[in-house]
Coordinates of C-alpha atoms in Angstrom, one line a residue:
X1 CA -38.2 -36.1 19.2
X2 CA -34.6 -37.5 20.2
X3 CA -32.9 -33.8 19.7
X4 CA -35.8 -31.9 21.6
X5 CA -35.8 -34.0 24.3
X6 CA -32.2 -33.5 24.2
X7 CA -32.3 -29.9 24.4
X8 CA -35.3 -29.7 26.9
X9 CA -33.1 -32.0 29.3
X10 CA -30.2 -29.6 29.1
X11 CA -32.7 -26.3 29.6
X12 CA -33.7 -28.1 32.9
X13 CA -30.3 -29.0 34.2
X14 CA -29.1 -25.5 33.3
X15 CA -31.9 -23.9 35.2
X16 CA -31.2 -26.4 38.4
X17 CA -27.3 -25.4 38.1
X18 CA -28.4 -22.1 37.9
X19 CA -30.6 -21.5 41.2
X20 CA -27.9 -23.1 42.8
X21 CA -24.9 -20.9 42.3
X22 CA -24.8 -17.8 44.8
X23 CA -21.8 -15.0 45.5
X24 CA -20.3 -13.4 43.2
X25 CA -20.7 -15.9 40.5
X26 CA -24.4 -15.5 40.7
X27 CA -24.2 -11.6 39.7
X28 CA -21.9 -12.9 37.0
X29 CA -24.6 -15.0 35.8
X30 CA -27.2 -12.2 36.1
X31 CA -25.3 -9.9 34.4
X32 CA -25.4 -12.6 31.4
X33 CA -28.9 -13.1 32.0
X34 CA -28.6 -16.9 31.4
X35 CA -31.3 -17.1 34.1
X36 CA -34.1 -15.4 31.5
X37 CA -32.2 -16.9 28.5
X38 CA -32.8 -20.7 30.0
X39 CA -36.5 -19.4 30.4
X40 CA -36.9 -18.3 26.7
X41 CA -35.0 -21.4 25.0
X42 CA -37.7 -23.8 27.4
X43 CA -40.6 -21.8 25.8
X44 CA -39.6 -22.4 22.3
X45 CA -38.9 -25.8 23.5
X46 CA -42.5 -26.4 24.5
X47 CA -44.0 -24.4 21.4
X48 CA -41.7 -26.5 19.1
X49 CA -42.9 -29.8 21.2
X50 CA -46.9 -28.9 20.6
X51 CA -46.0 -28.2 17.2
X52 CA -44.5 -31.6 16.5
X53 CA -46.8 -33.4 18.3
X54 CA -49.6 -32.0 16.2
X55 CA -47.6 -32.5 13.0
X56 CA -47.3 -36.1 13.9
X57 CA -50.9 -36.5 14.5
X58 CA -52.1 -34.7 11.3
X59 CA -49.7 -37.4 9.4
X60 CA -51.4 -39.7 11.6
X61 CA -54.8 -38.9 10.7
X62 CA -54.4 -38.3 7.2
X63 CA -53.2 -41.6 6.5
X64 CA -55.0 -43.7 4.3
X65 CA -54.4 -46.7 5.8
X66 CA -55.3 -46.0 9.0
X67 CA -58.3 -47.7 10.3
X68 CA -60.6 -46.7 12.8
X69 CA -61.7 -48.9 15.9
X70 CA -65.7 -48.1 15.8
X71 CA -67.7 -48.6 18.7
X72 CA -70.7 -47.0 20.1
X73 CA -70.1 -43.9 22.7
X74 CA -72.8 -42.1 24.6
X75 CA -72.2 -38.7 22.9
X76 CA -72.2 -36.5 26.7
X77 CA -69.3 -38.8 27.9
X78 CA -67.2 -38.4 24.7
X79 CA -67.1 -34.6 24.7
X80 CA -66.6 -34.8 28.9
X81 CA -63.4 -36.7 27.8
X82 CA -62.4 -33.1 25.9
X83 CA -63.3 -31.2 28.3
X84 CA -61.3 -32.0 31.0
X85 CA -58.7 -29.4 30.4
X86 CA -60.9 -26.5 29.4
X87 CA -63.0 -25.7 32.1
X88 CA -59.9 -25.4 34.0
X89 CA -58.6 -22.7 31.6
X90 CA -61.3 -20.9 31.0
X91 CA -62.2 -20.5 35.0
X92 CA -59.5 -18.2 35.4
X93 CA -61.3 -16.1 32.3
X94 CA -64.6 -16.4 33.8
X95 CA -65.7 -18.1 30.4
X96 CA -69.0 -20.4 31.7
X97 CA -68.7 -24.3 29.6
X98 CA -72.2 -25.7 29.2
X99 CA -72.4 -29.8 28.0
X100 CA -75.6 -30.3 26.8
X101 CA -75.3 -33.3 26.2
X102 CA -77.3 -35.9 28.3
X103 CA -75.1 -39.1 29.4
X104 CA -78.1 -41.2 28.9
X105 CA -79.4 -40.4 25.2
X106 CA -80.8 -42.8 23.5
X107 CA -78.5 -42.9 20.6
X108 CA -74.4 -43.3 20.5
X109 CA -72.0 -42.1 18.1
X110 CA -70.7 -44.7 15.8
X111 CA -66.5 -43.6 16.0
X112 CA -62.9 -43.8 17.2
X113 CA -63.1 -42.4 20.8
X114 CA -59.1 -41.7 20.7
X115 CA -59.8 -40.2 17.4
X116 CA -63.3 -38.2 18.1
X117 CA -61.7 -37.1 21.8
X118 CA -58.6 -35.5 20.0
X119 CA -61.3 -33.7 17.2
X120 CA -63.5 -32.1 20.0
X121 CA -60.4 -31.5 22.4
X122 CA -59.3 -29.5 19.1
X123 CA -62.6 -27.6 18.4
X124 CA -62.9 -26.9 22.1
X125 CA -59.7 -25.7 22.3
X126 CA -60.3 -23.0 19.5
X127 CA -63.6 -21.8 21.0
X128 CA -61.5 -21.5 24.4
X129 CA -58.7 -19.3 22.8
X130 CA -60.6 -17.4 20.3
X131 CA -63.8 -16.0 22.9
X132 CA -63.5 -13.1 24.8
X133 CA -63.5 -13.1 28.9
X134 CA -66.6 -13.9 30.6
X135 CA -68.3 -15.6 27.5
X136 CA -69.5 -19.0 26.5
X137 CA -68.8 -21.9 25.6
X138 CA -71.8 -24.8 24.7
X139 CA -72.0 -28.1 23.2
X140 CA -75.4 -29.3 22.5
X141 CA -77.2 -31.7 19.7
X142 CA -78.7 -29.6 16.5
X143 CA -81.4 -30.4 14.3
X144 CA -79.8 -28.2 12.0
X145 CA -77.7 -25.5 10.1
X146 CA -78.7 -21.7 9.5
X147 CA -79.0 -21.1 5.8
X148 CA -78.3 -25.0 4.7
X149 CA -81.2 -27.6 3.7
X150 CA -80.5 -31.2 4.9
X151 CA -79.5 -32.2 1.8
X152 CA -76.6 -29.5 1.8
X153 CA -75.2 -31.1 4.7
X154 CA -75.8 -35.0 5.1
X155 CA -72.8 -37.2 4.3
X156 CA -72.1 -38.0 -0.2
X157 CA -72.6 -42.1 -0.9
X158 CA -68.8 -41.4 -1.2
X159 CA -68.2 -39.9 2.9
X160 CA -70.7 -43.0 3.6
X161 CA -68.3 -45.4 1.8
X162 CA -65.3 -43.9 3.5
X163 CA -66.9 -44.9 7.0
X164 CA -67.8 -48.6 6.2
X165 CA -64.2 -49.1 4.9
X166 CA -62.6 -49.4 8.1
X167 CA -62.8 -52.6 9.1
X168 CA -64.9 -52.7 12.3
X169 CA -67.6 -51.4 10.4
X170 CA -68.6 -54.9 9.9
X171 CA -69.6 -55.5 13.5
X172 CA -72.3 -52.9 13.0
X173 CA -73.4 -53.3 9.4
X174 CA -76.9 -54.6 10.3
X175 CA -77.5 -51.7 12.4
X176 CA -79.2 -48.6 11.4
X177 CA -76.9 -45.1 11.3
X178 CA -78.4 -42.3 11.6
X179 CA -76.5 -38.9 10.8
X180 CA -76.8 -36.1 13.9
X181 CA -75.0 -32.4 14.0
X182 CA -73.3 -31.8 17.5
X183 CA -72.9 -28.1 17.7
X184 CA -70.3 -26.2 19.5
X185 CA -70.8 -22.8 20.2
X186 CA -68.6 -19.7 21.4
X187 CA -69.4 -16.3 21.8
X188 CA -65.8 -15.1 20.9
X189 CA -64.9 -12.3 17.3
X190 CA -68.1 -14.1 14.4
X191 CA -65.5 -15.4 11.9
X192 CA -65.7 -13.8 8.4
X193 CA -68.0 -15.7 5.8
X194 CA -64.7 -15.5 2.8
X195 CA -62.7 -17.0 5.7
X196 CA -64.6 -19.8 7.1
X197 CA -63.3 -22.2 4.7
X198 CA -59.4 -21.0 5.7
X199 CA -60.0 -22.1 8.9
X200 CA -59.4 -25.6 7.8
X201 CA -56.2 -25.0 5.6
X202 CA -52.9 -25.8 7.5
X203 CA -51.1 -22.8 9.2
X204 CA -53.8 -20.4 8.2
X205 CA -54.4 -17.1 10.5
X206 CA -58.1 -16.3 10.9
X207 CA -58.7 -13.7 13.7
X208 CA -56.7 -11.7 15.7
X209 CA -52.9 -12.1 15.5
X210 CA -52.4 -12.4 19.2
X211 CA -54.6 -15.6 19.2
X212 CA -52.2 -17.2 17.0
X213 CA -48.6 -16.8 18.6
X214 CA -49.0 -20.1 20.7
X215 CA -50.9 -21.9 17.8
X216 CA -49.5 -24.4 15.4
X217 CA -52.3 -24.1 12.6
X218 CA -53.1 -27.1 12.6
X219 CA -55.9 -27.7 15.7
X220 CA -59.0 -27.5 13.3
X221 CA -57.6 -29.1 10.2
X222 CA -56.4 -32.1 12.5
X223 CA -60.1 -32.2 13.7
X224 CA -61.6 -31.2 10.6
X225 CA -59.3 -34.7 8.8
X226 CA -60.7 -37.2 12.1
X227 CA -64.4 -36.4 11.6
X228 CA -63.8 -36.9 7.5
X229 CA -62.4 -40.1 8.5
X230 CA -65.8 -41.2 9.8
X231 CA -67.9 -40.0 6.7
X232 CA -69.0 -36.6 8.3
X233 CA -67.4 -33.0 8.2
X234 CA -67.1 -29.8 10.0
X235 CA -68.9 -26.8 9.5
X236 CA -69.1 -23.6 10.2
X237 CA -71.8 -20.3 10.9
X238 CA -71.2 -17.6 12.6
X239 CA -73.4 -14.9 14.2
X240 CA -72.6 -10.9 14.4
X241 CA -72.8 -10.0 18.0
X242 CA -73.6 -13.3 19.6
X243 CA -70.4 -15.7 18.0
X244 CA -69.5 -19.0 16.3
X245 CA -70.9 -22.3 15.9
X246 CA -68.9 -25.3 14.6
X247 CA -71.1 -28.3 13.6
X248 CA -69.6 -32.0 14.0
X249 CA -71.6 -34.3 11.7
X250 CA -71.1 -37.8 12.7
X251 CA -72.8 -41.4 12.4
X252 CA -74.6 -42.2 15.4
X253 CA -76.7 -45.5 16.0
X254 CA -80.3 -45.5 17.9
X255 CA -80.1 -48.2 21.0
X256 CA -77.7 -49.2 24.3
X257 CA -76.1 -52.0 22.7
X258 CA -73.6 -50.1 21.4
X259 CA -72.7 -48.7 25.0
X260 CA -71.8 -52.4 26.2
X261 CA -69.7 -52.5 23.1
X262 CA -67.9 -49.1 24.1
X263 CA -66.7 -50.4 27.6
X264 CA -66.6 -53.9 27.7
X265 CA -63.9 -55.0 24.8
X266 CA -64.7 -58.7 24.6
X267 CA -67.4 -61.3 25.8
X268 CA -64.0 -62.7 27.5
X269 CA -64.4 -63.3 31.3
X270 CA -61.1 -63.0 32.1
X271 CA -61.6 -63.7 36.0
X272 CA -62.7 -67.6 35.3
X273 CA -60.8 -67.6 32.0
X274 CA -64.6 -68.3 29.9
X275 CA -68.2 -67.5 29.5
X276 CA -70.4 -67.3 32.1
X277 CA -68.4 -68.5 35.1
X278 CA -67.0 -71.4 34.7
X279 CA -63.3 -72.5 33.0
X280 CA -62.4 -72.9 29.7
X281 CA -61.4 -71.5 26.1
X282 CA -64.8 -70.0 24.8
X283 CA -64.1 -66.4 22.7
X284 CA -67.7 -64.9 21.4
X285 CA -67.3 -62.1 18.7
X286 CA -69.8 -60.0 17.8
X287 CA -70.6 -60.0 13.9
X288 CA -72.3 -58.3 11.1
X289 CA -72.4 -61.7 9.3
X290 CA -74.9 -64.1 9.9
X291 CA -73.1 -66.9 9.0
X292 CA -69.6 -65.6 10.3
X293 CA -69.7 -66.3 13.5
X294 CA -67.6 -69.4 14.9
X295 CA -67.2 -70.3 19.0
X296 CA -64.6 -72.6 19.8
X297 CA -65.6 -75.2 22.3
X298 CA -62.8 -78.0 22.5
X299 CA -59.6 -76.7 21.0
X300 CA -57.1 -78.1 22.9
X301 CA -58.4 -82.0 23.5
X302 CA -57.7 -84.6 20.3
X303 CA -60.5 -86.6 19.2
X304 CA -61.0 -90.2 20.7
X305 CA -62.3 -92.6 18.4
X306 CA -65.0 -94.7 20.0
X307 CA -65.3 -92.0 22.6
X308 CA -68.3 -89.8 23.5
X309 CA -67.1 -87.2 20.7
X310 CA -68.2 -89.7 18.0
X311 CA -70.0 -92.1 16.3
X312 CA -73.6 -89.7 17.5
X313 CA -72.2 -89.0 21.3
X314 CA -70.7 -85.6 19.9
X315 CA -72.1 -82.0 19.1
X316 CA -71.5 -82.4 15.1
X317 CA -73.2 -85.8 14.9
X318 CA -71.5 -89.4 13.9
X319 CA -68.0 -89.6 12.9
X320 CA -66.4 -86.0 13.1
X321 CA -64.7 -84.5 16.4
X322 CA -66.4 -81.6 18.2
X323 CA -63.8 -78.9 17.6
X324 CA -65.8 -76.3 16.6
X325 CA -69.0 -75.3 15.2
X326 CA -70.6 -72.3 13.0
X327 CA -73.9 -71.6 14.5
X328 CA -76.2 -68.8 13.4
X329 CA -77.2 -66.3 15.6

């Protein structure tokens, strides 16, 4: 980054020195054309900086240590987050973008939402590009894929495994996942069948060449690597005459608990500093493990022998000091 930034700092003083100059040296300087040369070298610039920037989140993604934060997102609110910046670009092209989705479904998807709002901001971004003027663009829930049987595309024991190794799969591993297909649908060029699986190789070219020349090639295999990394995958079908549809299978759990657990990151009450209202050092996690959960009630006060905290007039009965104790929820 240190040499770009470098380079994009000197286009932008270069261009400011430039406006500034008038006389005869101006016509010098248009004679040079430094003017449209500045403009060109702070175009590459920027294609070079989306470039990098998506290099360093495919690394990113593809690591294997990474590990996801899971919580529960209502599925209309996580694909509002990647849509921010489309409906402003494709207004211009007249292109109508249709959510679907209802905010208040009765189900959440189990994922990353920095990870799952860079895959659909990726997938969304393709169906902007690669549709023609005045088309669509819609994101809805399907019950299914055109020419594959349920078993063709729900998750191997293996994707499954994948998911519940990330750590904060344990706060959820009593609750029941259920596996659900968001679609996302353009009415741009129906992709070939022998090059729908290109489409996730880095720096392929499906489609027209002009489509490409601001690309990086690597939008859909970045989102293609974030939804593997929750157990599910990408697919693809496409339609002659009416378009594409890209289908994101991902883990999804059934009730509004999981909602709570998407915008509120503790049980901390940070404006009386404890739990329900009133001072202290209490911290509640929430955990897959019956037996794993532990609050702190005292931690800061040393026992007193002889005092209320033993001998019977403590929590943990006679003799021990009321620390802490492992309850059972």
């Amino acid at each position: 980054r240190t040499p770009l930034t470098a380079i994009m700092s000197g286009v932008d003083f270069l261009k400011s020195s430039v406006a500034q100059v008038q006389g005869a040296d101006r016509r010098i300087l248009d004679r040079l054309n430094i003017a449209e040369i500045a403009e060109i070298i702070e175009g590459s610039g920027q294609r070079l900086k989306r470039f990098m920037n998506d290099a360093i989140q495919m690394t990113a993604i593809q690591s294997r240590t990474r590990q996801l934060e899971l919580v529960a997102v209502p599925p209309g609110s996580l694909v509002e987050v990647g849509l921010c910046g489309i409906r402003e670009k494709a207004s211009p092209r007249m292109i109508k973008v249709v959510n679907e989705l209802n905010e208040e479904t009765e189900w959440a998807v189990l994922g990353d939402q920095t990870v799952l709002k860079m895959a659909f901001e990726k997938v969304l971004h393709n169906a902007l590009v690669h549709n023609h003027d005045g088309g669509e663009i819609i994101i809805r829930e399907a019950q299914g894929i055109p020419g594959l049987g349920v078993r063709d595309w729900l998750p191997s024991p293996e994707a499954v495994n994948r998911l519940k190794g990330h750590l904060t799969y344990g706060r959820w591993a009593n609750r029941q996942l259920r596996w659900r297909l968001i679609e996302v649908f353009n009415t741009g060029e129906p992709i070939p069948e022998d090059r729908q699986k290109a489409l996730f190789g880095k720096f392929e070219l499906v489609g027209r060449i002009e489509h490409h020349q601001k690309g990086s090639g690597l939008s859909l295999p970045i989102a293609g690597s974030a939804v593997e990394n929750h157990g599910g995958r990408i697919f693809v079908n496409s339609v002659p005459d009416k378009g594409n549809s890209f289908y994101l299978l991902l883990p999804t759990v059934m009730d509004k608990l999981g909602e709570l657990a998407a915008s509120v990151p503790s049980s901390w009450d940070e404006e009386s500093e404890g739990i329900g209202g009133g001072p202290g050092n209490e911290q509640v996690d929430l955990s897959g493990d019956p037996a794993g959960l532990q609050v702190e009630l005292d931690g800061t006060r040393p026992a007193v022998v002889g005092g209320p905290d033993q001998a019977g007039g403590g929590i943990d009965g006679s003799g021990g000091p009321d620390h802490q104790e492992e309850i059972t929820l």
